[in-house]
Amino acid sequence: MEMIQAALGWLPMWLQVLMMIVLKIVVILIPLMLSVAYLTYAERKVIGYIQVRIGPNRVGPIGLLQPIADAVKLIFKEIIVPAGSDKLLFLLAPILAMAPALAAWAVVPFQPGMVLADVNAGLLYILALTSMGVYGIIIAGWASNSKYAFIGAIRSAAQVVSYEIAMGFALVGVLVAAGSLNLGQIVLAQSGSILHWFWLPLLPLMVVYFISGVAETNRAPFDLAEGESEIVAGFHVEYSGTPFAVFFLAEYANMILIATLSAVLFLGGWLSPFQGIPGLAEGALGAPSMLWLFIKVAFFLFLFLWFRATFPRYRYDQVMRLGWKVFIPITIVWLLVVAGMVVGELPPWFA
Amino acid sequence: MRPENYQAVSHPPSHEYEVFFGPNHPGIEGNYALKVRLHGDEVTAARADGGYLHRGFEKLMEGRLWIQNIALVPRICVPDPVPMEVCYSLAIEALGGLEVPERAQWIRVMQLELSRIAAHLFTFGGNAATTGMYTPMFWGIADRDLILDLFEELSGGRVYHIYNIPGGVRRDLPEGYLKRVSDTLDYIESRLPDYDNLMFTNQVFVRRATGVGIMTQEQALDWGVTGPNLRATGLPFDVRRDDPYLIYDQLEFDVPVEEAGDAWARTLVRRAELKQSLRILRQVVARLPEIDGPIRAPIPNPLAWNLPLGDVYTRVESSKGELAYYVVSNGGDKPWRVHVRGPSAMHAVQVLEHLVTGARIEDVAQIMFSLDACPPEVDR
């Protein structure tokens, strides 16, 4: 980092700062895009093996180039804008879906000090941006001028409204427990050992947060906005080519984001699971590292894929029921419990 | 459509709108279409729109020799072809007064039950897929493939066997065939707990299916619904037990019944039937080696085979319900008229329309699959 700064030293100061920020963005976004591409590959492989299939194995060794081939195919396809659609909104919608999924990464800490923007309102920023994504879906459904897309958009809107609340309450629980909105501070508040991580005192909140996250990303079993056996592909039924690819990217980028946030908020982010264990904690195993974060993210991402392979889609009224009648009461009650634990300085977490 | 030709769809002020399900739709079985009228996401009216698979089988049969039609009938219902062959053969045997040797009867029963298992595995998967759970579908297809392997070994065909011919069956069992059947049965039985875990005890699936597409027993009887759909309303009617054909009267099996009449009850009946089919097949595998004798009754030169004047109605229990052939002969070498009572025709048109009305849009596909509608059989 210092080397790059030194190399840029001849530039005016404002340009140096700008270049550094752009460089950091690129360093975050390119691996993210690659992860998105290979998450689709992992999804097809994992679900393939669950479903006694092999999955992609034609392009490249064991199908490793399949995501590239898919991307190239989608880029070269014609962009069909349906007659009777609102062209501006139709093309704006994928961008609106994609932008928040990428922008939210600005405050995600990968390692101590490794974060694009170390802002103190990080959690609020995340909450604001993750709820933005649904506008892309609603606008896509509206602008397509298609009944299937419109039903999908309406469903998505109703679903996000009901899950946002439970998700928000779960995040408030984290805020109360950590005493900070800064994601880096939240991770540090969990240091100690694997038992100090928030998954244990906030277990119900973690479950609710992750399931709400699945609902928020419109993934199975909450993929009502797509619901292919009834509304074919829902909100993106009219999309083709690059706009469709952007929707696809947004969905997977959102999945990775939710998995990362779950890992940061509840599984101690970059902290090592061997921390605090005598004999193991001293060596490299106990050191905090980005790798630990990636392992935790991979775990949550696997859950996403596992859900998709083994759960039927919820019916619309069941989704509503689960959101309003199950999750919100659970989170409210546990919020009180957490508050009690914090006030009572319950060891080992809040002492 | 060119933009200048496009005219915006005008909707009536009632806020109702029409949505097409099919003929090319991921939630529909085969080439079949449903036009549903929606209010919000509730179906207020539905029109079944079949005919995409109409190939005119009944008329085609009138132009072919008795024996040639054997190659035609399995195509009437692709997922469950054996009952078609057997039922048509039974009709010709009844007309021509042929006595089917006992060994052939046992082999036929074995084929019928294998076909039933294959069809039910297929239906489970399709049913789960309509709710967005694709894993049982792939499992079902993979396990069904083992049965198709057995069919292939015996007849050379995986889907269209053309194995049951008037008078008996075409070939005797190959060496070690029963062992392989038995192994396949063991395997499928060992897979059932997996299906239970994934699908039949999956609370999300149970809640999706419970109370969906309810049909009362009176309605089922009025509409001529048979098979698992009728048994799911509490009436234990099964042609195999109530009007035994072949050697079903020598076999022990139960007729599973459920009371609720909804999609979940229909699924449970099929699951229980799968077990009963396994039970029947075990008995057949145990008894078949003791039964010797010819596999085919001698028939006259099939190319100049005039069946006596008369008509006959034969029925068998297919995986979808009572399958029947009404065959009329005017003494010639071709049928004068063949009528196929495809069980799906009863429950996949008007009954489907009726059950779908009032349901939510999410459940439309599930209702169709839980009825086990077979579009080629509807259209014939």
XYZ file of C-alpha atoms in Angstrom:
731
model
C 0.000 0.000 0.000
C 2.815 2.394 0.910
C 4.571 1.442 -2.302
C 1.600 2.417 -4.391
C 1.267 5.644 -2.470
C 4.927 6.381 -3.095
C 4.540 5.640 -6.786
C 1.652 8.075 -6.945
C 3.540 10.681 -4.956
C 4.154 13.023 -7.912
C 0.402 13.575 -8.378
C -1.542 16.334 -6.627
C -2.890 15.280 -3.253
C -6.580 15.140 -4.187
C -5.775 12.948 -7.182
C -3.683 10.643 -5.018
C -6.581 10.150 -2.636
C -8.981 9.588 -5.505
C -6.669 7.095 -7.186
C -6.259 5.177 -3.951
C -10.017 4.945 -3.498
C -10.555 3.822 -7.074
C -7.813 1.281 -6.667
C -9.402 -0.087 -3.505
C -12.772 -0.302 -5.209
C -11.229 -2.263 -8.054
C -9.457 -4.543 -5.620
C -12.778 -5.310 -3.942
C -14.974 -5.497 -7.041
C -12.912 -7.743 -9.271
C -12.669 -10.598 -6.756
C -16.348 -10.025 -5.993
C -17.312 -10.411 -9.642
C -15.173 -13.524 -9.907
C -16.818 -14.906 -6.774
C -20.225 -14.225 -8.289
C -19.229 -16.079 -11.446
C -17.886 -19.037 -9.547
C -20.775 -19.007 -7.104
C -23.044 -19.830 -10.031
C -20.657 -22.626 -10.904
C -20.597 -23.858 -7.298
C -24.374 -23.693 -7.176
C -24.766 -25.811 -10.266
C -22.185 -28.293 -9.034
C -23.487 -28.575 -5.456
C -27.124 -28.802 -6.443
C -26.126 -31.131 -9.242
C -24.533 -33.568 -6.846
C -27.487 -33.316 -4.452
C -29.738 -34.150 -7.367
C -27.615 -37.104 -8.568
C -26.376 -35.152 -11.559
C -22.860 -34.025 -12.412
C -23.479 -30.394 -13.236
C -21.484 -28.451 -15.808
C -18.472 -30.442 -17.044
C -18.071 -29.519 -20.696
C -16.388 -26.114 -20.819
C -12.844 -26.316 -19.547
C -11.573 -28.864 -17.021
C -14.484 -30.100 -14.858
C -16.541 -27.287 -16.333
C -14.504 -24.546 -14.692
C -14.912 -22.151 -17.598
C -18.691 -22.520 -17.672
C -19.403 -19.180 -15.903
C -17.193 -17.395 -18.426
C -18.990 -19.076 -21.297
C -22.344 -18.113 -19.769
C -21.293 -14.515 -19.358
C -20.029 -14.302 -22.925
C -23.212 -15.877 -24.208
C -25.423 -13.439 -22.315
C -23.374 -10.428 -23.414
C -23.697 -11.366 -27.062
C -27.429 -11.962 -26.917
C -29.855 -9.444 -28.256
C -31.386 -7.092 -25.725
C -35.076 -7.357 -26.368
C -37.128 -4.454 -25.081
C -40.777 -5.458 -25.213
C -43.188 -3.269 -27.096
C -45.355 -1.368 -24.658
C -42.692 -1.330 -21.979
C -41.251 1.787 -20.451
C -37.849 1.713 -22.078
C -36.055 3.978 -19.635
C -37.283 2.182 -16.542
C -36.855 -1.178 -18.221
C -33.156 -0.576 -18.695
C -32.733 1.313 -15.428
C -34.140 -1.521 -13.310
C -31.181 -3.940 -13.576
C -28.822 -1.103 -12.718
C -30.927 -0.237 -9.689
C -30.814 -3.856 -8.592
C -27.089 -4.139 -9.127
C -25.796 -0.872 -7.671
C -26.782 -1.387 -4.014
C -25.501 -4.956 -4.112
C -22.077 -3.598 -4.989
C -22.155 -0.348 -3.029
C -22.831 -2.123 0.243
C -19.350 -3.619 0.096
C -17.863 -0.249 0.937
C -18.214 -0.785 4.681
C -17.537 -4.514 4.885
C -14.336 -5.147 6.832
C -12.172 -7.987 5.556
C -9.360 -7.796 8.071
C -8.339 -5.330 10.771
C -7.994 -2.044 8.932
C -8.907 -3.522 5.575
C -12.104 -1.722 4.738
C -12.898 0.791 2.048
C -14.818 3.182 4.275
C -14.447 2.799 8.012
C -17.594 4.724 8.817
C -19.290 4.647 12.170
C -22.768 4.257 10.704
C -21.808 1.134 8.749
C -24.734 -0.963 9.881
C -27.212 1.778 9.016
C -25.602 2.159 5.608
C -25.959 -1.590 5.023
C -29.598 -1.546 6.089
C -30.328 1.328 3.760
C -28.626 -0.236 0.769
C -29.907 -3.775 1.117
C -33.456 -2.458 1.106
C -32.726 -0.492 -2.073
C -32.301 -3.605 -4.176
C -35.991 -4.348 -4.240
C -36.685 -1.144 -6.176
C -34.890 -2.657 -9.117
C -37.204 -5.638 -8.960
C -40.365 -3.588 -8.578
C -39.412 -1.268 -11.405
C -38.468 -4.223 -13.608
C -41.848 -5.823 -13.021
C -43.680 -2.589 -13.648
C -41.733 -1.492 -16.700
C -41.987 -4.856 -18.471
C -45.728 -4.412 -19.018
C -46.209 -8.139 -18.503
C -48.647 -9.810 -16.152
C -46.166 -12.406 -14.969
C -43.537 -9.780 -14.265
C -46.044 -7.571 -12.522
C -47.220 -10.334 -10.188
C -43.590 -11.085 -9.402
C -42.868 -7.453 -8.612
C -45.872 -7.087 -6.341
C -44.926 -10.230 -4.470
C -41.384 -9.082 -4.076
C -42.484 -5.734 -2.674
C -44.788 -7.303 -0.099
C -42.167 -9.827 0.857
C -39.404 -7.325 1.390
C -41.628 -5.086 3.499
C -42.359 -7.927 5.878
C -38.818 -9.273 6.085
C -37.075 -5.954 6.351
C -38.615 -5.433 9.781
C -37.454 -8.743 11.197
C -34.054 -8.175 9.655
C -33.876 -4.699 11.146
C -34.728 -5.975 14.600
C -32.065 -8.669 14.293
C -29.527 -5.982 13.439
C -30.677 -3.890 16.396
C -29.874 -6.908 18.564
C -26.327 -6.918 17.181
C -26.084 -3.193 17.760
C -27.159 -3.558 21.376
C -24.753 -6.410 21.952
C -21.758 -4.749 20.279
C -22.511 -1.201 21.302
C -21.420 0.088 17.909
C -22.684 0.541 14.364
C -19.207 0.206 12.923
C -18.796 -3.251 11.406
C -15.148 -3.425 12.427
C -16.054 -2.588 16.014
C -18.774 -5.233 15.928
C -16.210 -7.852 14.946
C -13.812 -6.710 17.649
C -16.591 -6.871 20.227
C -16.795 -10.598 19.520
C -13.131 -11.358 20.143
C -12.178 -13.776 22.859
C -13.007 -17.236 21.612
C -15.469 -19.035 19.396
C -17.936 -18.877 22.301
C -17.616 -15.089 22.440
C -18.941 -14.718 18.922
C -22.476 -13.411 18.795
C -23.937 -16.587 17.337
C -24.337 -17.969 20.831
C -26.028 -15.124 22.731
C -27.913 -13.992 19.618
C -28.706 -17.419 18.179
C -32.397 -16.720 17.390
C -31.436 -13.407 15.834
C -28.833 -15.082 13.667
C -31.359 -17.610 12.393
C -33.916 -14.889 11.727
C -31.345 -12.643 10.093
C -30.104 -15.328 7.761
C -33.571 -16.532 6.768
C -34.676 -12.942 6.234
C -31.583 -12.518 4.137
C -32.630 -15.471 1.999
C -36.042 -13.864 1.623
C -34.504 -10.499 0.851
C -32.340 -11.902 -1.928
C -35.383 -13.663 -3.398
C -33.720 -17.019 -3.158
C -35.407 -20.387 -2.721
C -37.487 -21.173 -0.707
C -38.591 -17.527 -0.844
C -38.188 -17.058 -4.590
C -41.813 -16.066 -5.038
C -40.822 -13.157 -7.217
C -39.508 -15.704 -9.693
C -41.822 -18.644 -8.976
C -41.152 -20.453 -12.221
C -43.953 -22.986 -11.868
C -46.559 -20.257 -11.756
C -45.251 -16.950 -13.099
C -42.470 -18.458 -15.215
C -39.602 -16.165 -14.200
C -41.457 -13.389 -12.448
C -39.928 -9.949 -12.577
C -37.238 -10.748 -15.157
C -39.389 -12.764 -17.526
C -39.033 -10.148 -20.268
C -35.307 -9.598 -19.853
C -32.643 -11.006 -22.115
C -28.992 -10.525 -22.784
C -26.982 -8.150 -20.644
C -29.860 -6.738 -18.561
C -30.735 -10.272 -17.572
C -27.099 -10.972 -16.770
C -27.059 -7.887 -14.550
C -30.085 -9.148 -12.628
C -28.331 -12.445 -12.277
C -25.161 -10.788 -11.018
C -27.164 -8.697 -8.568
C -28.866 -11.745 -7.115
C -25.592 -13.553 -6.542
C -23.765 -10.467 -5.321
C -26.582 -10.003 -2.823
C -26.207 -13.595 -1.707
C -22.515 -13.101 -1.077
C -23.258 -9.856 0.733
C -25.817 -11.453 3.040
C -23.465 -14.350 3.726
C -20.626 -11.961 4.488
C -22.770 -9.851 6.781
C -23.957 -12.952 8.621
C -20.350 -13.951 9.090
C -19.293 -10.473 10.231
C -22.205 -9.874 12.564
C -22.624 -13.305 14.116
C -19.574 -15.453 13.419
C -16.858 -13.009 14.344
C -15.806 -11.896 10.866
C -12.071 -12.276 10.433
C -11.512 -13.746 13.918
C -10.031 -17.187 14.169
C -12.157 -19.931 15.694
C -9.051 -21.149 17.532
C -8.641 -17.882 19.384
C -8.612 -18.411 23.120
C -7.794 -22.116 22.918
C -4.471 -22.707 24.696
C -1.921 -24.411 22.451
C -3.679 -23.518 19.209
C -4.220 -19.805 19.553
C -0.512 -18.891 19.592
C 0.401 -20.052 16.091
C -0.844 -18.990 12.703
C -4.137 -20.776 13.345
C -5.127 -18.351 16.069
C -4.239 -15.227 14.131
C -7.090 -13.166 12.725
C -7.125 -13.434 8.966
C -9.229 -12.738 5.903
C -9.237 -16.469 5.225
C -11.395 -17.130 8.266
C -13.932 -14.660 6.934
C -13.960 -16.413 3.563
C -14.473 -19.800 5.176
C -17.430 -18.468 7.156
C -18.877 -16.821 4.048
C -18.521 -20.077 2.159
C -20.422 -21.836 4.916
C -23.368 -19.449 4.632
C -23.284 -19.588 0.862
C -23.458 -23.347 1.048
C -26.572 -22.979 3.191
C -28.125 -20.885 0.418
C -27.513 -23.664 -2.082
C -28.605 -26.364 0.313
C -31.904 -24.572 0.963
C -32.554 -24.300 -2.713
C -32.074 -28.019 -3.256
C -34.190 -29.219 -0.362
C -37.041 -26.791 0.255
C -40.195 -26.237 -1.723
C -41.198 -22.656 -2.352
C -43.384 -21.115 0.322
C -46.797 -19.964 -0.713
C -47.311 -16.223 -0.606
C -49.567 -16.247 2.470
C -47.156 -18.594 4.257
C -44.281 -16.217 3.612
C -46.307 -13.381 5.078
C -47.295 -15.463 8.064
C -43.717 -16.497 8.744
C -42.487 -12.940 8.512
C -45.098 -11.170 10.586
C -46.266 -13.806 13.025
C -43.089 -15.769 13.696
C -39.974 -13.741 13.007
C -40.996 -10.343 14.282
C -42.205 -11.635 17.688
C -39.069 -13.755 18.056
C -36.794 -10.832 17.338
C -38.670 -8.475 19.648
C -38.533 -10.935 22.522
C -34.873 -11.698 21.985
C -34.089 -8.021 21.720
C -35.379 -7.647 25.272
C -33.347 -10.661 26.351
C -30.198 -9.207 24.802
C -30.875 -5.870 26.425
C -31.237 -7.661 29.729
C -27.986 -9.530 29.181
C -26.123 -6.338 28.338
C -27.528 -4.412 31.285
C -26.834 -7.341 33.603
C -23.302 -7.612 32.131
C -23.719 -11.311 31.666
C -20.370 -13.086 31.379
C -18.604 -14.101 29.222
C -19.993 -11.867 26.492
C -20.927 -8.623 28.089
C -18.844 -8.611 31.269
C -45.126 -8.937 -33.118
C -44.174 -5.670 -34.734
C -44.577 -2.633 -32.508
C -47.025 -1.005 -34.900
C -49.248 -4.044 -34.665
C -49.166 -4.103 -30.917
C -52.329 -3.166 -29.155
C -52.392 -2.770 -25.446
C -54.522 -5.351 -23.695
C -57.609 -3.744 -22.289
C -58.686 -5.077 -18.966
C -62.235 -5.004 -17.733
C -62.866 -2.653 -14.816
C -63.285 -5.673 -12.531
C -59.502 -5.873 -11.958
C -59.610 -9.393 -13.261
C -57.083 -10.519 -15.781
C -56.200 -13.633 -17.677
C -52.964 -15.527 -17.444
C -51.850 -18.404 -19.624
C -50.534 -21.581 -18.096
C -49.088 -23.392 -21.021
C -48.931 -24.927 -23.563
C -45.267 -24.263 -22.997
C -44.906 -23.432 -19.342
C -42.594 -24.776 -16.653
C -45.491 -25.492 -14.321
C -47.588 -27.565 -16.617
C -47.464 -31.244 -17.385
C -46.757 -32.078 -20.991
C -48.217 -29.978 -23.755
C -51.332 -28.762 -22.107
C -52.705 -25.359 -21.409
C -54.803 -23.712 -18.768
C -56.151 -20.231 -19.134
C -56.839 -18.872 -15.708
C -58.699 -15.740 -14.812
C -57.237 -14.068 -11.787
C -58.448 -11.618 -9.249
C -55.382 -10.591 -7.335
C -53.713 -13.953 -7.176
C -56.881 -15.933 -6.727
C -58.248 -17.913 -9.637
C -61.831 -16.967 -10.420
C -62.242 -19.078 -13.541
C -60.182 -21.538 -15.512
C -60.415 -23.038 -18.964
C -58.497 -26.195 -19.778
C -57.162 -26.031 -23.293
C -55.972 -29.400 -24.468
C -55.495 -30.850 -27.896
C -51.826 -30.033 -28.368
C -51.048 -33.742 -28.217
C -53.991 -34.982 -30.197
C -52.766 -37.688 -32.524
C -56.070 -39.387 -33.242
C -55.169 -42.786 -31.839
C -58.693 -44.136 -31.788
C -59.160 -43.378 -35.468
C -55.678 -44.565 -36.397
C -56.381 -47.910 -34.804
C -59.320 -48.496 -37.106
C -56.980 -48.463 -40.067
C -54.510 -50.981 -38.706
C -54.465 -54.700 -38.133
C -55.235 -55.973 -34.666
C -51.614 -56.823 -34.070
C -50.267 -53.566 -35.461
C -52.133 -51.522 -32.915
C -49.919 -52.960 -30.187
C -47.208 -50.615 -31.392
C -49.600 -47.689 -31.150
C -51.192 -48.062 -27.738
C -48.203 -47.453 -25.416
C -47.869 -43.997 -26.953
C -51.197 -43.005 -25.449
C -49.677 -42.523 -22.030
C -45.945 -42.073 -22.134
C -45.050 -42.260 -18.414
C -47.110 -45.390 -17.826
C -47.209 -47.444 -21.042
C -47.547 -51.027 -19.844
C -51.222 -50.873 -18.746
C -52.073 -49.663 -22.243
C -50.489 -52.710 -23.869
C -51.945 -55.110 -21.353
C -55.428 -53.673 -21.501
C -55.515 -53.723 -25.288
C -54.181 -57.276 -25.304
C -56.801 -58.304 -22.767
C -59.495 -56.893 -25.032
C -58.293 -58.815 -28.059
C -57.883 -61.992 -26.040
C -61.440 -61.640 -24.795
C -62.707 -61.079 -28.326
C -60.695 -63.889 -29.839
C -61.273 -66.282 -26.944
C -57.566 -66.735 -26.260
C -56.419 -68.268 -23.013
C -53.271 -66.544 -21.743
C -50.766 -68.988 -20.222
C -50.214 -68.550 -16.523
C -46.553 -67.664 -16.819
C -47.375 -64.849 -19.210
C -49.942 -63.538 -16.756
C -47.374 -63.381 -13.975
C -44.874 -61.672 -16.222
C -47.513 -59.156 -17.191
C -48.295 -58.391 -13.577
C -44.617 -57.854 -12.943
C -44.443 -55.407 -15.842
C -47.592 -53.622 -14.733
C -46.332 -53.062 -11.222
C -42.870 -51.999 -12.349
C -44.529 -49.506 -14.623
C -46.697 -48.265 -11.756
C -43.636 -47.680 -9.586
C -41.921 -45.849 -12.421
C -44.973 -43.676 -13.020
C -45.402 -42.862 -9.336
C -41.741 -41.932 -8.934
C -42.187 -39.634 -11.885
C -45.309 -38.082 -10.401
C -43.735 -37.465 -6.975
C -40.934 -35.595 -8.632
C -43.230 -33.582 -10.828
C -45.403 -32.752 -7.861
C -42.427 -31.533 -5.859
C -41.093 -29.570 -8.812
C -44.303 -27.565 -9.031
C -43.491 -26.235 -5.569
C -39.953 -25.332 -6.570
C -38.255 -28.391 -5.071
C -36.419 -30.022 -7.938
C -34.394 -32.566 -6.029
C -37.140 -35.225 -5.756
C -37.720 -34.815 -9.468
C -34.154 -35.674 -10.318
C -34.093 -38.469 -7.757
C -37.339 -39.867 -9.087
C -36.103 -39.792 -12.651
C -32.808 -41.384 -11.673
C -34.515 -44.190 -9.750
C -37.109 -44.660 -12.459
C -34.267 -45.160 -14.886
C -33.345 -48.396 -13.140
C -36.805 -49.713 -13.916
C -36.466 -48.566 -17.504
C -33.211 -50.542 -17.619
C -35.193 -53.619 -16.635
C -37.738 -52.915 -19.354
C -34.984 -52.427 -21.863
C -33.370 -55.719 -21.002
C -36.642 -57.533 -21.387
C -38.116 -55.861 -24.433
C -35.461 -53.728 -26.076
C -37.432 -50.557 -25.442
C -37.131 -48.250 -22.496
C -40.414 -46.416 -22.836
C -42.389 -48.156 -25.560
C -41.918 -51.839 -24.889
C -44.450 -53.384 -27.263
C -43.868 -56.437 -25.138
C -47.365 -57.578 -24.240
C -48.989 -58.946 -27.341
C -52.343 -60.686 -27.727
C -51.952 -64.178 -26.337
C -49.116 -63.486 -23.945
C -45.776 -61.785 -23.933
C -43.161 -61.490 -26.646
C -40.099 -62.980 -24.938
C -39.377 -65.079 -21.900
C -37.361 -63.643 -19.041
C -33.591 -63.572 -19.625
C -31.239 -65.454 -17.329
C -31.013 -63.852 -13.888
C -33.681 -61.278 -14.650
C -35.655 -61.885 -11.472
C -32.520 -61.357 -9.422
C -32.026 -57.995 -11.050
C -35.663 -57.088 -10.479
C -35.249 -58.052 -6.861
C -32.087 -55.942 -6.532
C -33.830 -52.965 -8.060
C -36.716 -53.393 -5.632
C -34.264 -53.508 -2.735
C -32.633 -50.342 -3.982
C -35.902 -48.478 -4.422
C -37.062 -49.598 -1.010
C -33.811 -48.368 0.497
C -34.387 -45.005 -1.163
C -37.850 -44.497 0.326
C -36.548 -43.085 3.651
C -34.644 -40.476 1.634
C -37.806 -39.490 -0.173
C -39.601 -39.331 3.165
C -36.983 -37.047 4.639
C -36.857 -34.777 1.673
C -40.483 -34.617 0.692
C -43.080 -36.486 2.688
C -42.037 -35.202 6.094
C -40.873 -31.824 4.834
C -43.152 -29.452 6.715
C -42.941 -26.803 4.045
C -44.159 -29.272 1.458
C -46.854 -30.673 3.735
C -48.203 -27.183 4.327
C -48.081 -26.362 0.667
C -50.117 -29.445 -0.190
C -52.598 -29.629 2.689
C -56.020 -28.259 1.879
C -55.178 -27.597 -1.747
C -57.540 -28.789 -4.464
C -60.028 -30.545 -2.221
C -62.369 -33.002 -3.899
C -65.147 -34.696 -1.954
C -66.074 -38.328 -2.455
C -69.441 -37.427 -4.009
C -67.765 -35.086 -6.448
C -65.168 -37.692 -7.336
C -67.867 -40.273 -8.030
C -70.000 -37.831 -10.006
C -67.074 -36.822 -12.146
C -65.906 -40.370 -12.844
C -62.592 -39.872 -11.102
C -60.797 -43.152 -10.368
C -57.484 -44.375 -9.122
C -55.391 -42.666 -6.457
C -57.469 -39.505 -6.765
C -60.630 -41.389 -5.811
C -58.894 -43.348 -3.086
C -57.646 -40.075 -1.617
C -61.275 -39.181 -0.943
C -61.795 -42.273 1.183
C -63.278 -44.830 -1.210
C -61.161 -47.976 -1.462
C -61.911 -48.769 -5.100
C -59.199 -50.507 -7.041
C -59.813 -52.501 -10.222
C -57.052 -54.886 -9.238
C -59.008 -55.923 -6.162
C -62.633 -55.268 -7.106
C -62.564 -56.702 -10.635
C -59.398 -58.816 -10.669
C -57.730 -59.412 -13.989
C -54.696 -61.587 -14.732
C -53.577 -63.164 -11.456
C -54.209 -60.274 -9.113
C -56.658 -62.421 -7.090
C -53.721 -64.628 -6.058
C -51.717 -61.720 -4.689
C -51.859 -60.043 -1.329
C -51.997 -56.284 -1.254
C -53.855 -53.487 0.477
C -55.732 -50.653 -1.110
C -54.426 -47.538 0.623
C -56.986 -44.864 1.381
C -56.870 -41.306 2.643
C -59.840 -39.254 3.733
C -58.981 -35.617 3.084
C -59.208 -35.535 -0.712
C -56.631 -32.751 -1.054
C -53.310 -32.688 -2.841
C -51.523 -33.988 0.232
C -53.889 -36.965 0.547
C -53.364 -37.809 -3.109
C -49.604 -37.692 -2.637
C -49.820 -39.922 0.418
C -51.994 -42.453 -1.413
C -49.428 -42.662 -4.201
C -46.646 -43.136 -1.708
C -48.547 -45.944 0.004
C -49.295 -47.495 -3.373
C -45.640 -47.522 -4.210
C -45.081 -49.669 -1.139
C -47.925 -51.971 -2.118
C -46.456 -52.340 -5.598
C -43.148 -53.309 -4.057
C -45.019 -55.874 -1.964
C -46.772 -57.295 -5.019
C -43.527 -57.465 -6.948
C -41.835 -59.345 -4.145
C -44.574 -61.959 -4.292
C -44.300 -62.157 -8.065
C -40.526 -62.523 -7.929
C -40.927 -65.314 -5.367
C -43.585 -67.198 -7.304
C -42.487 -66.756 -10.924
C -39.682 -69.379 -10.933
C -42.187 -72.074 -9.901
C -44.482 -71.305 -12.793
C -43.398 -72.972 -15.982
C -45.051 -73.293 -19.282
C -45.436 -71.320 -22.449
C -45.368 -67.546 -22.442
C -47.717 -67.130 -25.355
C -50.867 -68.774 -26.556
C -50.725 -69.700 -30.235
C -52.451 -67.120 -32.372
C -53.425 -67.404 -36.021
C -51.426 -65.667 -38.722
C -51.585 -62.129 -37.351
C -51.608 -60.588 -40.816
C -54.848 -62.350 -41.683
C -56.481 -62.571 -38.311
C -60.193 -61.955 -38.299
C -61.624 -61.592 -34.833
C -65.212 -62.680 -34.395
C -68.050 -60.178 -34.393
C -68.598 -58.600 -30.999
C -67.604 -55.938 -28.548
C -65.708 -56.066 -25.309
C -64.844 -53.729 -22.451
C -61.709 -54.514 -20.504
C -60.259 -52.485 -17.715
C -57.076 -52.400 -15.724
C -55.796 -50.186 -12.959
C -53.156 -47.862 -14.315
C -51.158 -45.507 -12.135
C -53.676 -42.759 -12.950
C -56.878 -44.708 -12.441
C -59.172 -47.064 -14.239
C -57.927 -47.528 -17.765
C -60.369 -49.252 -20.107
C -60.630 -50.252 -23.739
C -63.927 -50.642 -25.476
C -63.225 -52.568 -28.658
C -65.811 -53.422 -31.325
C -65.068 -55.959 -33.996
C -67.191 -56.414 -37.139
C -65.517 -59.686 -37.895
C -62.695 -58.142 -39.876
C -58.949 -58.004 -39.532
C -59.072 -54.501 -38.103
C -60.976 -53.013 -35.191
C -64.225 -51.369 -36.214
C -64.038 -48.987 -33.276
C -61.709 -48.630 -30.326
C -62.545 -46.332 -27.465
C -59.906 -45.661 -24.845
C -61.070 -44.598 -21.442
C -58.006 -42.700 -20.417
C -58.308 -42.069 -16.679
C -56.727 -38.644 -17.015
C -59.458 -37.475 -19.355
C -61.809 -37.649 -16.366
C -59.744 -35.630 -13.949
C -57.616 -33.417 -16.156
C -60.215 -31.307 -17.919
C -63.387 -30.365 -16.107
C -62.270 -31.590 -12.697
C -59.051 -29.663 -13.023
C -60.942 -26.535 -14.024
C -63.218 -26.963 -11.048
C -60.484 -27.598 -8.494
C -58.315 -24.777 -9.763
C -61.131 -22.258 -9.451
C -60.816 -20.549 -6.100
C -57.247 -21.712 -5.593
C -54.287 -19.371 -5.554
C -52.086 -19.012 -8.583
C -49.222 -20.759 -6.779
C -51.291 -23.879 -6.374
C -52.509 -24.277 -9.942
C -49.538 -26.310 -11.082
C -49.545 -28.312 -7.894
C -53.197 -29.234 -8.287
C -52.595 -30.426 -11.817
C -49.647 -32.566 -10.807
C -51.315 -33.900 -7.687
C -54.152 -35.126 -9.891
C -51.489 -36.835 -12.003
C -52.948 -35.602 -15.234
C -51.389 -37.133 -18.312
C -52.042 -34.837 -21.308
C -51.305 -37.373 -24.089
C -53.916 -39.589 -22.529
C -56.431 -36.736 -22.394
C -55.944 -35.841 -26.016
C -55.366 -39.375 -27.305
